[in-house]
mmCIF file of N, CA, C and O in Angstrom:
data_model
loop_
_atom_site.group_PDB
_atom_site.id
_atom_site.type_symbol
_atom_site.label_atom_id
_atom_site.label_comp_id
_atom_site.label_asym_id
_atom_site.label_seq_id
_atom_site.Cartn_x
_atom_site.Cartn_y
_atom_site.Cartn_z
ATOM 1 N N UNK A 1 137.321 3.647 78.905
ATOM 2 C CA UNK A 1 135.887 3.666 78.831
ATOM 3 C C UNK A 1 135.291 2.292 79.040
ATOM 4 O O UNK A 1 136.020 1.300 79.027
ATOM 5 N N UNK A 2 134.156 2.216 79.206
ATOM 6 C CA UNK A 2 133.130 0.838 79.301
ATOM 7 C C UNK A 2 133.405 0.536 77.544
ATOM 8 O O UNK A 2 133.728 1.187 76.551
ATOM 9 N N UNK A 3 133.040 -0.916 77.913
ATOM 10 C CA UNK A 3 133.193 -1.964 76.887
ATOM 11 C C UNK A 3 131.651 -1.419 75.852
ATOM 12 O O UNK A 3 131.637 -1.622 74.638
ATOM 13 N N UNK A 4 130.594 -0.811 76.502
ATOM 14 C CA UNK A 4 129.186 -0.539 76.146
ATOM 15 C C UNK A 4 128.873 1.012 75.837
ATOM 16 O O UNK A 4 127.810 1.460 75.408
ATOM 17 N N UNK A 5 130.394 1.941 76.250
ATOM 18 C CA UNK A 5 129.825 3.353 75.703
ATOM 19 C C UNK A 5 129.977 3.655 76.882
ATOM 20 O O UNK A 5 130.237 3.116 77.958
ATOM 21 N N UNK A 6 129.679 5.008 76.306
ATOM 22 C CA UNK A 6 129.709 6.240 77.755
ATOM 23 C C UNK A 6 127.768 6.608 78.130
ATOM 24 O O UNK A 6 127.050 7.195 77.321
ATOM 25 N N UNK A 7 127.473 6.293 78.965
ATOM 26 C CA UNK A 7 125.847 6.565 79.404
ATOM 27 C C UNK A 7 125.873 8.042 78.755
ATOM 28 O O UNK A 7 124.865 8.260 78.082
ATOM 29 N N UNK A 8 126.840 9.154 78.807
ATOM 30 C CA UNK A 8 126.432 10.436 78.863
ATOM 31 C C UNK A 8 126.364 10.633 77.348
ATOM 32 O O UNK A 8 126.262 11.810 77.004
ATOM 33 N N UNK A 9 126.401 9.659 76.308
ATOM 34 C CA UNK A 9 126.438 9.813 74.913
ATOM 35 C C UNK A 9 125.067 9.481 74.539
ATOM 36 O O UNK A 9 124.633 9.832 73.442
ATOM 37 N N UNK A 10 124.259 8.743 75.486
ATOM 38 C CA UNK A 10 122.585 8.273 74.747
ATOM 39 C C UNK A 10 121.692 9.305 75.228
ATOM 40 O O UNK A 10 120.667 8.993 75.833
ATOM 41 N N UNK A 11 122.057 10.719 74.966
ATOM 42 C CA UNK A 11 120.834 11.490 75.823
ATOM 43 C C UNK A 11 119.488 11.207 74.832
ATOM 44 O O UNK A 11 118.476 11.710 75.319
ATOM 45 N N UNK A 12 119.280 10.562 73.644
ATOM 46 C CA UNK A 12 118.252 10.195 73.160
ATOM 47 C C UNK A 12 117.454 9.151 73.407
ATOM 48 O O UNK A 12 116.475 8.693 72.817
ATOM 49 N N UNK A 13 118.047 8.843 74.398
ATOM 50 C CA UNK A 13 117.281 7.320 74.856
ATOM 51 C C UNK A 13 116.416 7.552 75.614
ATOM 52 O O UNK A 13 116.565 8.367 76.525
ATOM 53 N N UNK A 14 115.067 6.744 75.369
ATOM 54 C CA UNK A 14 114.200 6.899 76.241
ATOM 55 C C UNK A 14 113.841 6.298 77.754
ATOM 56 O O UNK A 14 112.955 6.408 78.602
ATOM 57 N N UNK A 15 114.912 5.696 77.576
ATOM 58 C CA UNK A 15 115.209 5.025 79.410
ATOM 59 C C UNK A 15 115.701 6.586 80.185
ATOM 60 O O UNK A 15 115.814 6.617 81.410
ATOM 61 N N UNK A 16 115.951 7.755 79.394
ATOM 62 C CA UNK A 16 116.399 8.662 80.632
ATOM 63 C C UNK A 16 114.962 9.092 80.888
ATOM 64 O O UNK A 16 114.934 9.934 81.786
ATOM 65 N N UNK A 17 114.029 8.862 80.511
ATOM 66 C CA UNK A 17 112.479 9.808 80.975
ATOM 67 C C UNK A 17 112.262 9.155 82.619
ATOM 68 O O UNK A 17 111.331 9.465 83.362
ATOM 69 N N UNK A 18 113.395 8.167 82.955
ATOM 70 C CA UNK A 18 112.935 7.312 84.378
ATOM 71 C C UNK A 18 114.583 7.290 85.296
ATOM 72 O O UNK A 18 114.879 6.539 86.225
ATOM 73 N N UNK A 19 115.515 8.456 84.607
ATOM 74 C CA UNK A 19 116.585 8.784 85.660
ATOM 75 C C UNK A 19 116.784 8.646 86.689
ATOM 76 O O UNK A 19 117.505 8.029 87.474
ATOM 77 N N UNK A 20 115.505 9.795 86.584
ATOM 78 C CA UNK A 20 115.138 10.842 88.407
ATOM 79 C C UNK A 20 114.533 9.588 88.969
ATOM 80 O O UNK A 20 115.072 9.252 90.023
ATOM 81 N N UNK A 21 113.790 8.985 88.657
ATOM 82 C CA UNK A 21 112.907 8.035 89.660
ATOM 83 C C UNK A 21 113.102 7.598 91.242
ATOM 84 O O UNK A 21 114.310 7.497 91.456
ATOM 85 N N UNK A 22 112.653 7.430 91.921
ATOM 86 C CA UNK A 22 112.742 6.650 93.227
ATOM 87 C C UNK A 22 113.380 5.669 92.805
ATOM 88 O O UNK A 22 112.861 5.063 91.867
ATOM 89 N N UNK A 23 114.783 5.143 93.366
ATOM 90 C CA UNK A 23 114.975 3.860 93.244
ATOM 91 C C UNK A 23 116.418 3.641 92.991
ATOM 92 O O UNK A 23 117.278 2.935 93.518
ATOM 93 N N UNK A 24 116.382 4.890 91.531
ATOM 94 C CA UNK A 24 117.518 4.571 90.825
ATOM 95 C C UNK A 24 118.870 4.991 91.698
ATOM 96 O O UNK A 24 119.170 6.025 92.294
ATOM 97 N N UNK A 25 119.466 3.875 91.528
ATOM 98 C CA UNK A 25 120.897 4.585 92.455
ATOM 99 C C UNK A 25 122.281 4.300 90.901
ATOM 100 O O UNK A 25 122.155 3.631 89.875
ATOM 101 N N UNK A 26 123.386 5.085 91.365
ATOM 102 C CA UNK A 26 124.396 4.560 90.723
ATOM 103 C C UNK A 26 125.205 3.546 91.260
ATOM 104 O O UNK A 26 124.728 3.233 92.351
ATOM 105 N N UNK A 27 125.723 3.207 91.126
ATOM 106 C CA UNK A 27 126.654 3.283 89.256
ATOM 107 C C UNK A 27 125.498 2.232 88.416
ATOM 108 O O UNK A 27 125.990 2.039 87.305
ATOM 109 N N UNK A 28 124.241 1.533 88.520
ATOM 110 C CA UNK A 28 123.943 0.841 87.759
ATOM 111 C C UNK A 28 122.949 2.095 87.157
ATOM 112 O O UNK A 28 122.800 2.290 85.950
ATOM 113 N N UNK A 29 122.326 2.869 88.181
ATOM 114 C CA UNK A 29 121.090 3.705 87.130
ATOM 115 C C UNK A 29 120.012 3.485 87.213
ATOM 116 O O UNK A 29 119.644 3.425 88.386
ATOM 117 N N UNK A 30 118.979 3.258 86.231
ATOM 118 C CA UNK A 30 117.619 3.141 85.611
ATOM 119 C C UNK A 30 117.811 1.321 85.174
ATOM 120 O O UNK A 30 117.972 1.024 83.990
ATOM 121 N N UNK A 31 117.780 0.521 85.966
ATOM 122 C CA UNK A 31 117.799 -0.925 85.525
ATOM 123 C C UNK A 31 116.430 -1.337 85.059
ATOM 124 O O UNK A 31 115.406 -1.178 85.723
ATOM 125 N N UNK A 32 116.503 -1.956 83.693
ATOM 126 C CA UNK A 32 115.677 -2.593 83.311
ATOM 127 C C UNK A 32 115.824 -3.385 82.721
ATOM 128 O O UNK A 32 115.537 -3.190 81.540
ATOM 129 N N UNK A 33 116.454 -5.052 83.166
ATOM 130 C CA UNK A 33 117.078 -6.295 82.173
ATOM 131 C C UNK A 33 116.279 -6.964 81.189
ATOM 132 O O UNK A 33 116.674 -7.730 80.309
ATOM 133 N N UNK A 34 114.576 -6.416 81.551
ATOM 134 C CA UNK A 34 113.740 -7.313 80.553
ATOM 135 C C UNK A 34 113.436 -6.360 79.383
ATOM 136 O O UNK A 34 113.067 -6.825 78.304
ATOM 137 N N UNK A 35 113.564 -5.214 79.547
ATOM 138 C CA UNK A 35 113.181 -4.006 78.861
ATOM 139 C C UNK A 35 112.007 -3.672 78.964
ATOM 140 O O UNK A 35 111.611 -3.119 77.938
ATOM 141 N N UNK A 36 111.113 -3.774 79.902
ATOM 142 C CA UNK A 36 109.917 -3.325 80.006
ATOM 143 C C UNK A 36 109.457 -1.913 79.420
ATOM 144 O O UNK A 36 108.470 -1.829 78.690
ATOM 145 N N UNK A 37 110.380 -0.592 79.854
ATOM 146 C CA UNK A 37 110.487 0.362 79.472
ATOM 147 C C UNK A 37 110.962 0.646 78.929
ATOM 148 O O UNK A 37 111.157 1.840 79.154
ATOM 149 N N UNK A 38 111.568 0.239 77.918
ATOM 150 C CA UNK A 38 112.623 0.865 76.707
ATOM 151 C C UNK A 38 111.423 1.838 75.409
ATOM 152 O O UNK A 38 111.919 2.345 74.403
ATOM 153 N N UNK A 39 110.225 1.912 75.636
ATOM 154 C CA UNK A 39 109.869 2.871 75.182
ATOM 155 C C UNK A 39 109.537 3.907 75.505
ATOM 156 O O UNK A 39 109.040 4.764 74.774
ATOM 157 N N UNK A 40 109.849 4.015 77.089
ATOM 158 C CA UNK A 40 109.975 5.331 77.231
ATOM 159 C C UNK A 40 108.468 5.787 77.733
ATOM 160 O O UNK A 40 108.226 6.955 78.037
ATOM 161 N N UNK A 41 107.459 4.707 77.785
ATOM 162 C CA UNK A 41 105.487 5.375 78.213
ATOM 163 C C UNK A 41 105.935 5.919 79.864
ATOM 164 O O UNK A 41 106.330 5.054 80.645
ATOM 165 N N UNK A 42 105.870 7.024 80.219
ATOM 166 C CA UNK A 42 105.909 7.426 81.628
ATOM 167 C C UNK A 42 104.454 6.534 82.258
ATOM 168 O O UNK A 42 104.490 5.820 83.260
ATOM 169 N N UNK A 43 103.260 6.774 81.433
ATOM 170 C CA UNK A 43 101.913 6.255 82.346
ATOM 171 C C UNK A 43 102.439 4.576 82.397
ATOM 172 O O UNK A 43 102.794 4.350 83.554
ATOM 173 N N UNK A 44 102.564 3.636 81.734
ATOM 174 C CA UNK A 44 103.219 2.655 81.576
ATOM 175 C C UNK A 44 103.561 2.183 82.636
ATOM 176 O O UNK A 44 102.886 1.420 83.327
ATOM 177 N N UNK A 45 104.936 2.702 82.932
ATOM 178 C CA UNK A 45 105.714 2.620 83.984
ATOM 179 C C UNK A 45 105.127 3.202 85.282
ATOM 180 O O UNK A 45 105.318 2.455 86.242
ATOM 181 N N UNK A 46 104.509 4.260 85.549
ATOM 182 C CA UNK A 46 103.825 4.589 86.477
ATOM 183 C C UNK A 46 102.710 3.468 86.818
ATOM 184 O O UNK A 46 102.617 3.387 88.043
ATOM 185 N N UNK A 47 101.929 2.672 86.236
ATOM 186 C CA UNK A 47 100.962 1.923 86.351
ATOM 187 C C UNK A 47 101.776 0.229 86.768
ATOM 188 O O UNK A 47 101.309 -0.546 87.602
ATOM 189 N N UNK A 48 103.192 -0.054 85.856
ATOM 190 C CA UNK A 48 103.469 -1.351 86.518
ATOM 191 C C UNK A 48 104.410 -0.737 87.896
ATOM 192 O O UNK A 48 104.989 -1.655 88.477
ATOM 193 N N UNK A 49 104.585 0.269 88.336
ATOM 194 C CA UNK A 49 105.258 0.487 89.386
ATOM 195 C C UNK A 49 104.347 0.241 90.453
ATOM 196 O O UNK A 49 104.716 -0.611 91.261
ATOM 197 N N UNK A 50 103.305 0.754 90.635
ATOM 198 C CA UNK A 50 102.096 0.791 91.438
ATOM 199 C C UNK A 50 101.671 -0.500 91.565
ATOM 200 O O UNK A 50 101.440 -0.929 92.696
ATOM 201 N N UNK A 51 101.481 -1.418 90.297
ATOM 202 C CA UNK A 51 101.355 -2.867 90.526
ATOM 203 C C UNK A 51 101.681 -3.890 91.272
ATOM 204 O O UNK A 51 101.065 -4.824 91.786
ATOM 205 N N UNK A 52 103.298 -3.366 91.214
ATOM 206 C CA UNK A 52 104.368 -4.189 91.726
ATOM 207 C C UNK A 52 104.597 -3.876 93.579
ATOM 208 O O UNK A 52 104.944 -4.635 94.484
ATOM 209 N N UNK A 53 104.191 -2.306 93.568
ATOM 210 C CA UNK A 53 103.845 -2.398 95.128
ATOM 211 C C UNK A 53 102.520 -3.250 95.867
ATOM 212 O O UNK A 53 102.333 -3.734 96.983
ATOM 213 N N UNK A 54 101.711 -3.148 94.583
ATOM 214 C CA UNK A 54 100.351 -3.898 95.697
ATOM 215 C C UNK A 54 100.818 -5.010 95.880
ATOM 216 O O UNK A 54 100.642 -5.551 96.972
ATOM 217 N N UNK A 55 101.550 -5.660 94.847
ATOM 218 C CA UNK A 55 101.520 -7.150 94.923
ATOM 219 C C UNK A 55 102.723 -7.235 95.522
ATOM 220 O O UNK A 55 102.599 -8.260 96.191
ATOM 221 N N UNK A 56 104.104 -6.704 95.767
ATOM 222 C CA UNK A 56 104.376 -7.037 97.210
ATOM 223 C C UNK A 56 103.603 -6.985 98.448
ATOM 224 O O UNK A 56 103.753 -7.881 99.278
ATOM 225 N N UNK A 57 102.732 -5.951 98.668
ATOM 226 C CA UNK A 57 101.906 -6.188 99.739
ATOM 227 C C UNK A 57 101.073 -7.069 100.327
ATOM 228 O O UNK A 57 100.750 -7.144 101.512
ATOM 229 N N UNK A 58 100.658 -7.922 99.144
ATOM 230 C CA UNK A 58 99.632 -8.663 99.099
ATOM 231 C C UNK A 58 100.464 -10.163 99.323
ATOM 232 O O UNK A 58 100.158 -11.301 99.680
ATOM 233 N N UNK A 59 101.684 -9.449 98.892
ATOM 234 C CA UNK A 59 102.686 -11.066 99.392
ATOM 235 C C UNK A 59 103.098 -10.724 100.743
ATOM 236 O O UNK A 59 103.077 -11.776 101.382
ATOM 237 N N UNK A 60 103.470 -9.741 101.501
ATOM 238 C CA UNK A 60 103.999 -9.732 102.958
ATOM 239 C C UNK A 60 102.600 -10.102 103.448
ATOM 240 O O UNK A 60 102.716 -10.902 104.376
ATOM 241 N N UNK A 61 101.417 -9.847 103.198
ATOM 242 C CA UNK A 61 99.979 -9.928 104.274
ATOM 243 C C UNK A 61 100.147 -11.997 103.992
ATOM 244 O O UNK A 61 100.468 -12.864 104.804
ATOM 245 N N UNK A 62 99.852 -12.081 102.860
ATOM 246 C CA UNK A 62 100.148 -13.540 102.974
ATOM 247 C C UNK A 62 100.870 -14.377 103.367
ATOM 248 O O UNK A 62 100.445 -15.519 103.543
ATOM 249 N N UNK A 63 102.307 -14.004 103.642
ATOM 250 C CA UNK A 63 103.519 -14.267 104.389
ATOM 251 C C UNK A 63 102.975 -14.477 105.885
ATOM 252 O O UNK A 63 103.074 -15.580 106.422
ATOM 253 N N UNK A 64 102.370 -13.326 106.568
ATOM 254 C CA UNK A 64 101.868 -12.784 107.497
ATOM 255 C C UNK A 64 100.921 -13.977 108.038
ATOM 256 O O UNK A 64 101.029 -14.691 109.035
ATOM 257 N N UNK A 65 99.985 -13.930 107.046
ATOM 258 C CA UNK A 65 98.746 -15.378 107.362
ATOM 259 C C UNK A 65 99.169 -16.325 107.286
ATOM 260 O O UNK A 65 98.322 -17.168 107.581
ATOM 261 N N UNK A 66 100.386 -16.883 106.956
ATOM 262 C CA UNK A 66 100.593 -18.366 106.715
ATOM 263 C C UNK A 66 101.559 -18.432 108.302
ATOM 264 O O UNK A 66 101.539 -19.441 109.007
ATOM 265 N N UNK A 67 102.401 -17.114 108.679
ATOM 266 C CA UNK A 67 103.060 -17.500 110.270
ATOM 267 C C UNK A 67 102.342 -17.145 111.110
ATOM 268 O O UNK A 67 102.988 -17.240 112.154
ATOM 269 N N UNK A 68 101.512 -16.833 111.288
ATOM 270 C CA UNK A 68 101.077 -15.860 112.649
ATOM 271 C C UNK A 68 100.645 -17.913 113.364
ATOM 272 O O UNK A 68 101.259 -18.647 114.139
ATOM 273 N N UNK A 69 99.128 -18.123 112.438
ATOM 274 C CA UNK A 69 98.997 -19.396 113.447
ATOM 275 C C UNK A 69 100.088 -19.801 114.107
ATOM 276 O O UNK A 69 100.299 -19.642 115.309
ATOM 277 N N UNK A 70 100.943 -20.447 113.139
ATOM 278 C CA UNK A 70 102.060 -21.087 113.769
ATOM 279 C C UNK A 70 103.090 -21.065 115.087
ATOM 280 O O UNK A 70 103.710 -21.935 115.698
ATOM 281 N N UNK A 71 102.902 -19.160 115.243
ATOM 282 C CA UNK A 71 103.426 -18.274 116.166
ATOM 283 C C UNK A 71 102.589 -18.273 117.106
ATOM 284 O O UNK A 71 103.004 -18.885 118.090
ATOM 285 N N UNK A 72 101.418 -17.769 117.231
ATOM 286 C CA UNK A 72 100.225 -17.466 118.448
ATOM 287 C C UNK A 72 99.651 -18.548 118.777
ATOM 288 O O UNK A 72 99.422 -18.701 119.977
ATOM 289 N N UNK A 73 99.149 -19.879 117.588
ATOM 290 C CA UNK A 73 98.462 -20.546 118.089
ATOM 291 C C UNK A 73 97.310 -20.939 116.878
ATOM 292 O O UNK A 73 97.388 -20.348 115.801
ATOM 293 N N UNK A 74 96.357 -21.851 117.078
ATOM 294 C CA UNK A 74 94.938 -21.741 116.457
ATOM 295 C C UNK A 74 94.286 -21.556 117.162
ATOM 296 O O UNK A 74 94.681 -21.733 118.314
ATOM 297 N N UNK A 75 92.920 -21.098 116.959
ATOM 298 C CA UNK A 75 91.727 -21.101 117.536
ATOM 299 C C UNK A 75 91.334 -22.607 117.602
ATOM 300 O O UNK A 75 91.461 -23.365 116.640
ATOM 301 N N UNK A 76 90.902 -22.933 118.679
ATOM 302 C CA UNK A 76 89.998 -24.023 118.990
ATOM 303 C C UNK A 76 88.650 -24.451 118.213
ATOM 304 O O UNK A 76 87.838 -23.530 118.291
ATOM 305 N N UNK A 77 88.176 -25.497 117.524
ATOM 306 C CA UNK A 77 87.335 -25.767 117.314
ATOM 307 C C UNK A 77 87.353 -26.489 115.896
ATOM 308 O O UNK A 77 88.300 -26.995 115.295
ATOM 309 N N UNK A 78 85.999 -26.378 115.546
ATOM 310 C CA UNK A 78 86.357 -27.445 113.381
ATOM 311 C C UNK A 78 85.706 -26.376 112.671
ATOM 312 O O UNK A 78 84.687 -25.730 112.916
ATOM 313 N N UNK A 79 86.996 -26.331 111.223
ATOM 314 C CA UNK A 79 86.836 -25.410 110.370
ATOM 315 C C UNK A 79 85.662 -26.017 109.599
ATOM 316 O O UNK A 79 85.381 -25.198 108.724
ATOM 317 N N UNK A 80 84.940 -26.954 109.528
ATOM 318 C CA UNK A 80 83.571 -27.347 108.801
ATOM 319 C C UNK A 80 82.832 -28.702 110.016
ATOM 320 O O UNK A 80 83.164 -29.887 110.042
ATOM 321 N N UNK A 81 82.149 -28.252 110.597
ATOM 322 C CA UNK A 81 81.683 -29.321 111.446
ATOM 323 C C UNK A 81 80.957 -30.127 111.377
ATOM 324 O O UNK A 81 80.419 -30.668 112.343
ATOM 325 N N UNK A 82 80.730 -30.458 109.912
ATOM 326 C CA UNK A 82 80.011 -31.239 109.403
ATOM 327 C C UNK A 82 80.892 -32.315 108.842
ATOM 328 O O UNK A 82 80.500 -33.434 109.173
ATOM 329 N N UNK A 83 81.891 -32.310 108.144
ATOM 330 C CA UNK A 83 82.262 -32.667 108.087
ATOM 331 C C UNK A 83 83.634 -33.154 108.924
ATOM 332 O O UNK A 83 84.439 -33.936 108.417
ATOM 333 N N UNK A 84 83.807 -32.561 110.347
ATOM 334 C CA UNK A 84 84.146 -33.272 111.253
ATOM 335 C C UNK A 84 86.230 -32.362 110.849
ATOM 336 O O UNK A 84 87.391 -32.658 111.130
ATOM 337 N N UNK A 85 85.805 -31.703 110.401
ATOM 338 C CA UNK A 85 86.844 -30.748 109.831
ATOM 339 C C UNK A 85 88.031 -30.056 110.892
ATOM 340 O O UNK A 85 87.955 -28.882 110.530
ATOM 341 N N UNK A 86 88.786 -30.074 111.678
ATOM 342 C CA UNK A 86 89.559 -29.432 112.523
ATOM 343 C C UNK A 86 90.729 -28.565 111.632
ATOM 344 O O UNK A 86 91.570 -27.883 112.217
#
């Protein structure tokens, strides 16, 4: 056996309410190293899951804006022309 138990002995645990989930694969399961969910709130977890997608998104679009210039080019001209800004 594992040094930690047999998984099929904690059916009281509330980490199984997130088994089924998208994501989970074996042999590790339902990973959660910080314990975010160890109580088991389905809305909880439904709400930082959703989080965690925007804000990858919001990191690839920014990823996105910081190469593209670099790739295509700039536009010509000054970003404040008053102050003489390029």
């Amino acid at each position: 056996g594992s040094a930690w138990g047999d998984w099929a002995l904690y059916a009281d645990s509330p980490l199984r309410a997130f088994e089924n989930e998208l994501g989970v694969q074996a042999p590790v399961g339902f990973w959660d190293p910080v314990g975010l969910s160890k109580d088991g709130n389905v809305e909880t977890f439904k709400r930082r899951r959703a989080t965690e997608i925007k804000h990858g998104r919001i990191s690839m679009l920014a990823t996105m804006g910081y190469i593209t210039p670099e790739v295509t080019g700039k536009f010509p001209g000054y970003l404040s022309p008053s102050t003489e800004l390029k």
